[in-house]
Amino acid sequence: MASARVLCLFNRKVGLNKTLAQARCSSVRFRRNICSSPSRPQSCMSSWVIDQYGTNGVLKYTEEVPIPTINSANEVMIKVIAASLNPLDVAMRGGYGATLLNLRRDPLSFMNNYNEFPLILGRDLSGVVVDCGSKVNHFAPGDEVWAAIPPWKQGSLAEYVTLTEYEVSHKPRSVSHIEAASFPYVASTAVSALGHTGGLCSESSSNKRVLITGASGGVGTFSIQLLKAWGAHVTVTCSQNAEGLVRGLGADEVVDYTAGDVAEQLEMMEKFDVILDNVGGDTEQWATSLLKPWSGAKYVTLVSPLLLNTDSMGLLDGTFQAVLTLHNTAFQILPVVEAQFPFAHVPQAFQKLEEGHARGKTVIKVAEEDDSCCTESADSLHEVQGATRQN
């Protein structure tokens, strides 16, 4: 289980007037971080990409992906320190949602033979701002940030990403980049599912009964803590060896799905106001019978179809930003990081995620955290971006 350090999730945006003098790295170091090989152009970065959809074998490491540049006034360029994987990454690797996502990337993709490859996966990141567009008001180079990347944009399994400032928030200082990378996408998903769709919030959840199936994964572990902070009664399903984890996060009742028929065990309990399904399969066939009748009770699934559900909940349009800027709300959440992999072992991280039975998040260290204390000088950054434009 991750460090027991506690974070305040909702972190006010600060540092509007930070200057580059806060911390600098030399131009030599910046160029080395971007391109370590003399044969590579000075506008490239290391990334994990796919050139086709398929199984784990399609993942490919490359040092030839162009560094993303700031193309609009409200964008920020971020050096990625840590990223984490979600089930959506595995699904997208296999081509899930490709047609809809390509339409989002290019509305005319169905007419002009649009090619989304090479495609960089990864939805979560924690890192450091290295440059800002002229109309960015809330960030400055050197700011430590975290973000959930929309699935139609290039992902976080790369040295750098470019996002709008509305898709980014300041990282709490109380957590490391590794811990911070475990939060964004699951936080967005949990708040979208339980709040926007389930109708729960801090004012309406007291004494509400909520069931979470498959509660030991990233979304489940976050949801338990969110619901307990809101005052709900939380019942979860998981395997016996995850019981200690979910009880430690606040679960009131735990049903071991390996100890017999889950539906039968749950039928013996009081009915639920909201069910959050992280399992799918035949769950929907019996779960709806567990809802309180004539009370507006809701069944919310994150499994089928994942992309359409999360889109309708608003996740893909910046829910994470809303999560972090809710007014007059503060609660404590523990990061739950089950496994950590170096950047060179991204395929192994995907394999770990595909094995299932998660106990929190799988995180990838893209760069050393010590590097995050320094911000590349403006001259070096502009020099590299100038080389990008010339190439």
Tab-separated table of N, CA and C in Angstrom, residues 47-53 58-60 62 65 89 91-96 98 101-102 105 114-123 150-157:
chain	number	residue	atom	x	y	z
A	47	SER	N	9.318	8.088	-25.975
A	47	SER	CA	7.905	7.787	-25.762
A	47	SER	C	7.667	6.302	-25.968
A	48	TRP	N	6.556	5.834	-25.433
A	48	TRP	CA	6.026	4.509	-25.761
A	48	TRP	C	4.818	4.717	-26.657
A	49	VAL	N	4.832	4.120	-27.830
A	49	VAL	CA	3.763	4.338	-28.803
A	49	VAL	C	3.236	3.005	-29.311
A	50	ILE	N	2.092	3.086	-29.984
A	50	ILE	CA	1.601	1.950	-30.769
A	50	ILE	C	1.404	2.434	-32.201
A	51	ASP	N	1.752	1.591	-33.164
A	51	ASP	CA	1.567	1.893	-34.582
A	51	ASP	C	0.393	1.123	-35.172
A	52	GLN	N	-0.217	0.284	-34.338
A	52	GLN	CA	-1.401	-0.470	-34.733
A	52	GLN	C	-2.083	-0.931	-33.450
A	53	TYR	N	-3.333	-1.354	-33.555
A	53	TYR	CA	-4.052	-1.843	-32.388
A	53	TYR	C	-3.789	-3.338	-32.219
A	58	VAL	N	2.240	-4.738	-29.437
A	58	VAL	CA	2.250	-3.558	-30.303
A	58	VAL	C	2.905	-2.359	-29.617
A	59	LEU	N	3.161	-2.435	-28.300
A	59	LEU	CA	3.830	-1.349	-27.599
A	59	LEU	C	5.275	-1.242	-28.071
A	60	LYS	N	5.693	-0.029	-28.391
A	60	LYS	CA	7.039	0.158	-28.949
A	60	LYS	C	7.686	1.395	-28.337
A	62	THR	N	10.302	4.411	-28.532
A	62	THR	CA	10.945	5.189	-29.588
A	62	THR	C	11.515	6.482	-29.028
A	65	VAL	N	9.736	10.613	-31.474
A	65	VAL	CA	8.470	11.352	-31.459
A	65	VAL	C	8.757	12.834	-31.271
A	89	ASP	N	-6.550	2.361	-20.848
A	89	ASP	CA	-5.339	2.284	-21.667
A	89	ASP	C	-5.226	0.922	-22.351
A	91	ALA	N	-7.763	-1.016	-23.044
A	91	ALA	CA	-8.825	-1.063	-24.047
A	91	ALA	C	-8.441	-0.269	-25.292
A	92	MET	N	-7.872	0.915	-25.115
A	92	MET	CA	-7.467	1.738	-26.259
A	92	MET	C	-6.336	1.093	-27.049
A	93	ARG	N	-5.451	0.388	-26.368
A	93	ARG	CA	-4.386	-0.342	-27.064
A	93	ARG	C	-4.974	-1.340	-28.044
A	94	GLY	N	-6.134	-1.898	-27.686
A	94	GLY	CA	-6.787	-2.864	-28.547
A	94	GLY	C	-7.718	-2.251	-29.566
A	95	GLY	N	-7.833	-0.929	-29.596
A	95	GLY	CA	-8.672	-0.266	-30.587
A	95	GLY	C	-10.016	0.186	-30.087
A	96	TYR	N	-10.276	0.023	-28.775
A	96	TYR	CA	-11.573	0.402	-28.232
A	96	TYR	C	-11.815	1.909	-28.399
A	98	ALA	N	-11.896	3.668	-31.046
A	98	ALA	CA	-11.061	4.321	-32.055
A	98	ALA	C	-11.862	5.208	-33.000
A	101	LEU	N	-13.052	8.364	-31.112
A	101	LEU	CA	-11.930	9.207	-30.740
A	101	LEU	C	-11.291	9.873	-31.951
A	102	ASN	N	-11.228	9.156	-33.056
A	102	ASN	CA	-10.690	9.761	-34.277
A	102	ASN	C	-11.586	10.890	-34.783
A	105	ARG	N	-10.642	13.781	-32.705
A	105	ARG	CA	-9.354	14.339	-33.108
A	105	ARG	C	-9.469	15.109	-34.416
A	114	TYR	N	-7.735	9.657	-42.188
A	114	TYR	CA	-6.990	10.115	-41.013
A	114	TYR	C	-6.256	8.942	-40.354
A	115	ASN	N	-5.004	9.167	-39.972
A	115	ASN	CA	-4.190	8.134	-39.332
A	115	ASN	C	-3.770	8.633	-37.953
A	116	GLU	N	-4.256	7.977	-36.904
A	116	GLU	CA	-3.970	8.407	-35.546
A	116	GLU	C	-2.602	7.967	-35.038
A	117	PHE	N	-1.912	7.130	-35.786
A	117	PHE	CA	-0.627	6.594	-35.338
A	117	PHE	C	0.539	7.498	-35.742
A	118	PRO	N	1.638	7.465	-34.956
A	118	PRO	CA	1.838	6.716	-33.717
A	118	PRO	C	1.040	7.325	-32.570
A	119	LEU	N	0.449	6.459	-31.755
A	119	LEU	CA	-0.438	6.872	-30.681
A	119	LEU	C	0.237	6.618	-29.336
A	120	ILE	N	0.241	7.635	-28.490
A	120	ILE	CA	0.819	7.530	-27.146
A	120	ILE	C	-0.305	7.319	-26.149
A	121	LEU	N	-0.249	6.245	-25.374
A	121	LEU	CA	-1.266	5.952	-24.374
A	121	LEU	C	-0.902	6.589	-23.036
A	122	GLY	N	-1.768	6.412	-22.042
A	122	GLY	CA	-1.539	6.985	-20.714
A	122	GLY	C	-2.431	8.185	-20.470
A	123	ARG	N	-3.297	8.105	-19.454
A	123	ARG	CA	-4.246	9.196	-19.172
A	123	ARG	C	-3.845	10.029	-17.970
A	150	PRO	N	-7.492	13.835	-21.681
A	150	PRO	CA	-8.609	13.275	-22.464
A	150	PRO	C	-8.090	12.215	-23.432
A	151	PRO	N	-8.863	11.163	-23.687
A	151	PRO	CA	-8.361	10.046	-24.501
A	151	PRO	C	-8.165	10.367	-25.969
A	152	TRP	N	-8.650	11.515	-26.441
A	152	TRP	CA	-8.391	11.861	-27.844
A	152	TRP	C	-7.064	12.603	-28.008
A	153	LYS	N	-6.366	12.879	-26.885
A	153	LYS	CA	-5.076	13.551	-26.964
A	153	LYS	C	-3.944	12.555	-26.740
A	154	GLN	N	-2.746	12.918	-27.215
A	154	GLN	CA	-1.586	12.073	-26.967
A	154	GLN	C	-1.338	11.971	-25.474
A	155	GLY	N	-0.953	10.751	-25.021
A	155	GLY	CA	-0.937	10.455	-23.602
A	155	GLY	C	0.345	10.767	-22.867
A	156	SER	N	0.436	10.220	-21.667
A	156	SER	CA	1.487	10.593	-20.718
A	156	SER	C	2.685	9.654	-20.709
A	157	LEU	N	2.687	8.611	-21.552
A	157	LEU	CA	3.847	7.718	-21.601
A	157	LEU	C	4.902	8.309	-22.524
